[in-house]
Backbone as a printed PyTorch tensor [residue, N CA C, xyz], in Angstrom:
tensor([[[ -74.2790,    1.6890,   82.7250],
         [ -75.0070,    2.6180,   81.7340],
         [ -74.8610,    4.1150,   82.2010]],

        [[ -74.7110,    4.8900,   81.1980],
         [ -74.6530,    6.4030,   81.5180],
         [ -76.0600,    6.8930,   81.4300]],

        [[ -76.3840,    8.0850,   81.9460],
         [ -77.6280,    8.6610,   81.9350],
         [ -77.9720,    8.9310,   80.4940]],

        [[ -77.0050,    9.1880,   79.5620],
         [ -77.2410,    9.5840,   78.1940],
         [ -77.7870,    8.3670,   77.4460]],

        [[ -77.2550,    7.2010,   77.7910],
         [ -77.7250,    5.9130,   77.1060],
         [ -79.1030,    5.4940,   77.6220]],

        [[ -79.4640,    5.7740,   78.7670],
         [ -80.7940,    5.3790,   79.3080],
         [ -81.7860,    6.4160,   78.6630]],

        [[ -81.3340,    7.6640,   78.4630],
         [ -82.3810,    8.5910,   77.8940],
         [ -82.5230,    8.2610,   76.3620]],

        [[ -81.4710,    7.7640,   75.7060],
         [ -81.5760,    7.3350,   74.2460],
         [ -82.4680,    6.1030,   74.1900]],

        [[ -82.3820,    5.2610,   75.0310],
         [ -83.1150,    4.1000,   74.9710],
         [ -84.5590,    4.3230,   75.2200]],

        [[ -84.8680,    5.2740,   76.2120],
         [ -86.1940,    5.6420,   76.4910],
         [ -86.8350,    6.3550,   75.3050]],

        [[ -86.1440,    7.2390,   74.7080],
         [ -86.5950,    8.0200,   73.6240],
         [ -86.8990,    7.0730,   72.4770]],

        [[ -86.0880,    6.0520,   72.1720],
         [ -86.4850,    5.1300,   71.0660],
         [ -87.7350,    4.2220,   71.3860]],

        [[ -87.9040,    3.9160,   72.6640],
         [ -89.0980,    3.2420,   73.0160],
         [ -90.3650,    4.1900,   72.9360]],

        [[ -90.1770,    5.3250,   73.3580],
         [ -91.3220,    6.3180,   73.1690],
         [ -91.6310,    6.6360,   71.7820]],

        [[ -90.7070,    6.8360,   71.0600],
         [ -90.8940,    6.8900,   69.5940],
         [ -91.7840,    5.8600,   69.0000]],

        [[ -91.4330,    4.6590,   69.2690],
         [ -92.1340,    3.5000,   68.7720],
         [ -93.5760,    3.3960,   69.2630]],

        [[ -93.7730,    3.7670,   70.5990],
         [ -95.0800,    3.8250,   71.0480],
         [ -96.0660,    4.9040,   70.5080]],

        [[ -95.4960,    6.1310,   70.2930],
         [ -96.1570,    7.2390,   69.7150],
         [ -96.4600,    6.8960,   68.1170]],

        [[ -95.4400,    6.1680,   67.4960],
         [ -95.7240,    5.7970,   66.2120],
         [ -97.0250,    4.7360,   66.0780]],

        [[ -96.8900,    3.8040,   67.0050],
         [ -98.0210,    2.8850,   66.9920],
         [ -99.3490,    3.5320,   67.3200]],

        [[ -99.3900,    4.5000,   68.3610],
         [-100.7000,    5.1330,   68.6080],
         [-101.1590,    5.9840,   67.5020]],

        [[-100.2440,    6.6240,   66.7590],
         [-100.5890,    7.3380,   65.5740],
         [-101.2080,    6.4410,   64.5500]],

        [[-100.5260,    5.2820,   64.3420],
         [-101.0480,    4.3750,   63.2990],
         [-102.4490,    3.8840,   63.6240]],

        [[-102.6520,    3.7200,   64.7960],
         [-104.0010,    3.2550,   65.3010],
         [-105.0660,    4.2160,   65.0740]],

        [[-104.6150,    5.5040,   65.4810],
         [-105.6490,    6.6880,   65.3490],
         [-105.9370,    6.9260,   63.8850]],

        [[-104.9930,    6.9330,   62.9250],
         [-105.3080,    7.1320,   61.5050],
         [-106.0070,    5.8760,   60.8330]],

        [[-105.8340,    4.6910,   61.3720],
         [-106.5490,    3.5570,   60.7480],
         [-107.9650,    3.6500,   61.3480]],

        [[-108.2700,    4.0630,   62.4780],
         [-109.5690,    4.1420,   63.0530],
         [-110.2820,    5.3750,   62.4230]],

        [[-109.7250,    6.5620,   62.0990],
         [-110.2380,    7.5300,   61.4810],
         [-110.7140,    7.2030,   60.0400]],

        [[-109.8490,    6.4840,   59.3680],
         [-110.2380,    6.0120,   57.9540],
         [-111.3010,    4.9860,   57.9780]],

        [[-111.2930,    4.1000,   58.9010],
         [-112.4430,    3.1690,   59.0970],
         [-113.7370,    3.8090,   59.4380]],

        [[-113.6830,    4.8610,   60.2920],
         [-114.9300,    5.4070,   60.7540],
         [-115.5780,    6.3370,   59.5780]],

        [[-114.7530,    6.7750,   58.7660],
         [-115.1920,    7.5640,   57.6220],
         [-115.8060,    6.7170,   56.4160]],

        [[-115.1490,    5.5600,   56.4510],
         [-115.7530,    4.4850,   55.4880],
         [-117.1150,    3.9570,   55.9180]],

        [[-117.2090,    3.6530,   57.2460],
         [-118.4340,    3.3270,   57.8040],
         [-119.6830,    4.3110,   57.7250]],

        [[-119.2770,    5.5410,   58.1280],
         [-120.1410,    6.7520,   58.0160],
         [-120.7420,    6.8110,   56.5870]],

        [[-119.9020,    6.7210,   55.5690],
         [-120.3560,    6.7090,   54.1730],
         [-121.2970,    5.6100,   54.0040]],

        [[-120.7870,    4.3680,   54.2350],
         [-121.7090,    3.1700,   54.0390],
         [-123.0540,    3.2710,   54.6870]],

        [[-123.0270,    3.6330,   55.9520],
         [-124.2420,    3.8280,   56.6710],
         [-125.1760,    4.7880,   56.1160]],

        [[-124.6500,    5.9610,   55.7190],
         [-125.4590,    6.9770,   55.0340],
         [-126.0700,    6.5290,   53.7530]],

        [[-125.2510,    5.8290,   52.7960],
         [-125.7890,    5.4490,   51.6040],
         [-126.8580,    4.2880,   51.7860]],

        [[-126.5400,    3.4370,   52.8560],
         [-127.5300,    2.3040,   53.1610],
         [-128.6810,    2.7410,   53.6220]],

        [[-128.7120,    3.7800,   54.5320],
         [-130.1350,    4.3600,   54.9800],
         [-130.7980,    5.0960,   53.8880]],

        [[-130.0740,    5.7110,   52.8990],
         [-130.7600,    6.5530,   51.8940],
         [-131.3630,    5.3290,   50.8350]],

        [[-130.7770,    4.3870,   50.7430],
         [-131.2500,    3.2190,   49.8650],
         [-132.5730,    2.6430,   50.4630]],

        [[-132.5300,    2.5190,   51.7160],
         [-133.6250,    1.8470,   52.3780],
         [-134.7790,    2.8300,   52.7180]],

        [[-134.5660,    4.1520,   52.4420],
         [-135.6140,    5.0510,   52.6960],
         [-136.6340,    4.9580,   51.5880]],

        [[-137.9550,    4.6730,   52.0200],
         [-138.9950,    4.5320,   50.9150],
         [-139.4790,    5.8420,   50.3390]],

        [[-139.1270,    6.9750,   50.8080],
         [-139.3910,    8.1270,   50.3150],
         [-138.3140,    8.8740,   49.2500]],

        [[-137.1940,    7.9520,   49.2780],
         [-136.1540,    8.4500,   48.4860],
         [-136.3450,    8.3200,   46.9960]],

        [[-136.1260,    9.3050,   46.1020],
         [-136.2610,    9.2290,   44.7730],
         [-135.0920,    8.5350,   44.0880]],

        [[-133.9270,    8.9510,   44.4510],
         [-132.7510,    8.3590,   43.8820],
         [-131.8440,    7.7460,   44.8960]],

        [[-131.1000,    6.7180,   44.5790],
         [-130.2110,    6.0270,   45.3740],
         [-128.8330,    6.3470,   45.1770]],

        [[-128.5770,    7.0640,   44.0030],
         [-127.0870,    7.4380,   43.7150],
         [-126.9660,    8.9530,   44.1940]],

        [[-125.8400,    9.2610,   44.8530],
         [-125.5550,   10.4960,   45.2510],
         [-124.1320,   11.0530,   44.6980]],

        [[-123.9780,   12.3070,   44.4380],
         [-122.9030,   12.9230,   44.0290],
         [-121.9310,   13.2350,   45.1310]],

        [[-120.5880,   13.5180,   44.7850],
         [-119.7030,   13.8990,   45.8510],
         [-120.1080,   15.0510,   46.6120]],

        [[-120.6210,   16.1750,   45.7220],
         [-120.9680,   17.4200,   46.3470],
         [-122.1930,   17.0790,   47.4380]],

        [[-123.1580,   16.2180,   47.1280],
         [-124.1730,   15.9750,   48.1860],
         [-123.7250,   15.1740,   49.3690]],

        [[-122.7210,   14.4240,   49.1490],
         [-122.3150,   13.5430,   50.2610],
         [-121.2390,   14.6030,   51.0910]],

        [[-120.6190,   15.5060,   50.5850],
         [-119.7460,   16.4390,   51.1840],
         [-120.6680,   17.2840,   52.1270]],

        [[-121.8460,   17.7400,   51.6450],
         [-122.7180,   18.7680,   52.3910],
         [-123.4240,   17.8020,   53.4020]],

        [[-123.8040,   16.5810,   53.3740],
         [-124.4730,   15.7530,   54.1920],
         [-123.4900,   15.2060,   55.3570]],

        [[-122.3880,   14.7830,   55.0090],
         [-121.5310,   14.0960,   56.0320],
         [-120.2840,   14.8990,   56.4740]],

        [[-120.0790,   16.1590,   55.8450],
         [-119.0340,   16.8830,   56.2070],
         [-117.6140,   16.3730,   55.9630]],

        [[-117.5200,   15.5540,   54.9350],
         [-116.2370,   14.9930,   54.5350],
         [-115.6710,   15.6970,   53.2700]],

        [[-114.3600,   15.5310,   53.0560],
         [-113.8600,   16.2030,   51.9680],
         [-113.9260,   15.3350,   50.7200]],

        [[-113.7160,   15.6570,   49.5930],
         [-113.7690,   14.9780,   48.3200],
         [-112.7700,   13.7690,   48.3720]],

        [[-111.6620,   14.1200,   48.8560],
         [-110.5560,   13.0120,   48.9750],
         [-110.9680,   11.8930,   50.0230]],

        [[-111.5490,   12.4130,   51.1430],
         [-112.0480,   11.4700,   52.1240],
         [-113.1940,   10.5510,   51.6830]],

        [[-114.0760,   11.1240,   50.8400],
         [-115.0370,   10.3340,   50.2000],
         [-114.5390,    9.2690,   49.1290]],

        [[-113.6680,    9.8020,   48.3490],
         [-113.1060,    8.8310,   47.3660],
         [-112.2470,    7.7750,   48.0250]],

        [[-111.5120,    8.0000,   49.0450],
         [-110.8170,    6.8910,   49.7970],
         [-111.7120,    5.9890,   50.3820]],

        [[-112.6800,    6.4930,   51.0280],
         [-113.6980,    5.6720,   51.8010],
         [-114.5570,    4.8250,   50.7170]],

        [[-114.9160,    5.3630,   49.6900],
         [-115.6430,    4.5380,   48.7150],
         [-114.7280,    3.5500,   47.9180]],

        [[-113.4800,    3.8980,   47.6920],
         [-112.7340,    2.7900,   46.9780],
         [-112.3270,    1.7410,   47.9630]],

        [[-112.2370,    1.9670,   49.3880],
         [-111.7890,    0.8890,   50.0980],
         [-113.0710,    0.1190,   50.6970]],

        [[-114.1360,    0.5640,   50.2850],
         [-115.4090,   -0.0610,   50.6960],
         [-115.7200,   -1.2380,   49.8240]],

        [[-116.3530,   -2.3380,   50.2890],
         [-116.6520,   -3.4200,   49.4390],
         [-118.1390,   -3.3030,   49.0820]],

        [[-118.9000,   -2.2490,   49.6900],
         [-120.2870,   -2.1420,   49.4620],
         [-120.7360,   -0.8560,   48.7100]],

        [[-119.7480,    0.0630,   48.3590],
         [-120.1510,    1.1470,   47.8480],
         [-119.6250,    1.1400,   46.2380]],

        [[-120.6540,    1.3460,   45.3990],
         [-120.3640,    1.3100,   43.9970],
         [-120.3350,    2.6220,   43.4210]],

        [[-119.2210,    2.9500,   42.6700],
         [-118.8900,    4.2400,   41.9830],
         [-119.3570,    4.1520,   40.6120]],

        [[-120.2910,    4.9720,   40.2460],
         [-120.5340,    4.9290,   38.7250],
         [-120.2770,    6.4480,   38.3000]],

        [[-120.3730,    6.3320,   36.7470],
         [-120.1330,    7.5380,   36.0960],
         [-121.4570,    8.0710,   35.6040]],

        [[-121.6800,    9.3450,   35.7420],
         [-122.8040,   10.0320,   35.0890],
         [-122.3550,   10.7470,   33.8460]],

        [[-122.9740,   10.5030,   32.7870],
         [-122.4370,   11.1270,   31.4800],
         [-123.3900,   12.1700,   31.1010]],

        [[-122.8040,   13.1150,   30.2770],
         [-123.6960,   14.2380,   29.6470],
         [-124.3900,   13.5990,   28.3710]],

        [[-125.8140,   13.8320,   28.2540],
         [-126.5340,   13.2780,   27.3010],
         [-126.0010,   13.7280,   25.8800]],

        [[-125.7380,   14.9890,   25.7280],
         [-125.3500,   15.5430,   24.3710],
         [-123.9130,   15.1340,   23.9590]],

        [[-123.0130,   15.2380,   24.8040],
         [-121.6780,   14.8640,   24.3660],
         [-121.1860,   13.4360,   24.6860]],

        [[-121.9280,   12.8920,   25.6770],
         [-121.5390,   11.3740,   25.9060],
         [-120.3880,   11.3200,   26.9580]],

        [[-119.7030,   12.5240,   27.3680],
         [-118.6070,   12.5610,   28.2040],
         [-119.0650,   12.4790,   29.5170]],

        [[-118.0700,   11.8110,   30.5870],
         [-118.5730,   11.7310,   31.9680],
         [-118.4880,   13.2200,   32.4460]],

        [[-119.5200,   13.4910,   33.3340],
         [-119.6830,   14.7710,   34.0350],
         [-119.2880,   14.6470,   35.4250]],

        [[-119.7740,   13.5700,   36.1860],
         [-119.5640,   13.4580,   37.5790],
         [-119.6310,   11.8950,   38.0330]],

        [[-119.1100,   11.7270,   39.3130],
         [-119.0990,   10.4400,   39.8190],
         [-120.4470,   10.3600,   40.8130]],

        [[-120.9620,    9.3060,   40.7450],
         [-122.1530,    9.1020,   41.7280],
         [-121.8150,    7.7430,   42.4770]],

        [[-122.3470,    7.7400,   43.7750],
         [-121.9430,    6.5880,   44.6440],
         [-123.3330,    6.0470,   45.0550]],

        [[-123.2830,    4.7290,   45.2460],
         [-124.5240,    3.9860,   45.6360],
         [-124.1310,    2.8120,   46.4720]],

        [[-124.9810,    2.4090,   47.4420],
         [-124.8160,    1.3290,   48.2410],
         [-125.1820,    0.1150,   47.5750]],

        [[-124.4530,   -1.0740,   47.7360],
         [-124.7970,   -2.3350,   47.1180],
         [-124.7150,   -3.3890,   48.2150]],

        [[-125.7690,   -4.2050,   48.5320],
         [-125.7330,   -5.1150,   49.4270],
         [-124.8650,   -6.2700,   49.0330]],

        [[-124.7230,   -6.5670,   47.8680],
         [-123.7490,   -7.6480,   47.3650],
         [-122.3980,   -6.9680,   47.3470]],

        [[-121.4370,   -7.5500,   48.0960],
         [-120.1410,   -6.9700,   48.2000],
         [-119.3110,   -7.0870,   46.8150]],

        [[-118.5360,   -6.0910,   46.4300],
         [-117.6760,   -6.1360,   45.2690],
         [-116.6680,   -7.1590,   45.4150]],

        [[-116.3290,   -7.8200,   44.3190],
         [-115.2170,   -8.7450,   44.3110],
         [-113.7980,   -7.8290,   44.2740]],

        [[-112.9050,   -8.3410,   44.9060],
         [-111.4760,   -7.6790,   44.9220],
         [-110.9700,   -7.7150,   43.4910]],

        [[-110.5180,   -6.7640,   42.8720],
         [-109.8520,   -6.7250,   41.6300],
         [-108.5290,   -7.3420,   41.8030]],

        [[-108.1960,   -8.4070,   40.8320],
         [-106.9290,   -9.0930,   40.8770],
         [-106.0280,   -8.5480,   39.9140]]])
């Protein structure tokens, strides 16, 4: 084997290792954001002084420091976060999404 073949083989192995590490990092990041959102909504629901259990995206963005996209991904991948629509009373149209923790897990949509 020439030196060039050895380097090519080494590069392909390193590429696979870096790709696997990146996949684990992104999976863990996605999981940790979902758990942060679930834990926050669970704590808020269990708080006896809380007046509401539903929170808007803007509220969650301010409290958890997550982007709107991260909140939506985390909520849709969670089995315990329920997304509801808040409607305008005069027009009946949806104005915002609110999120709430549910102890009973959602069923997977088929």
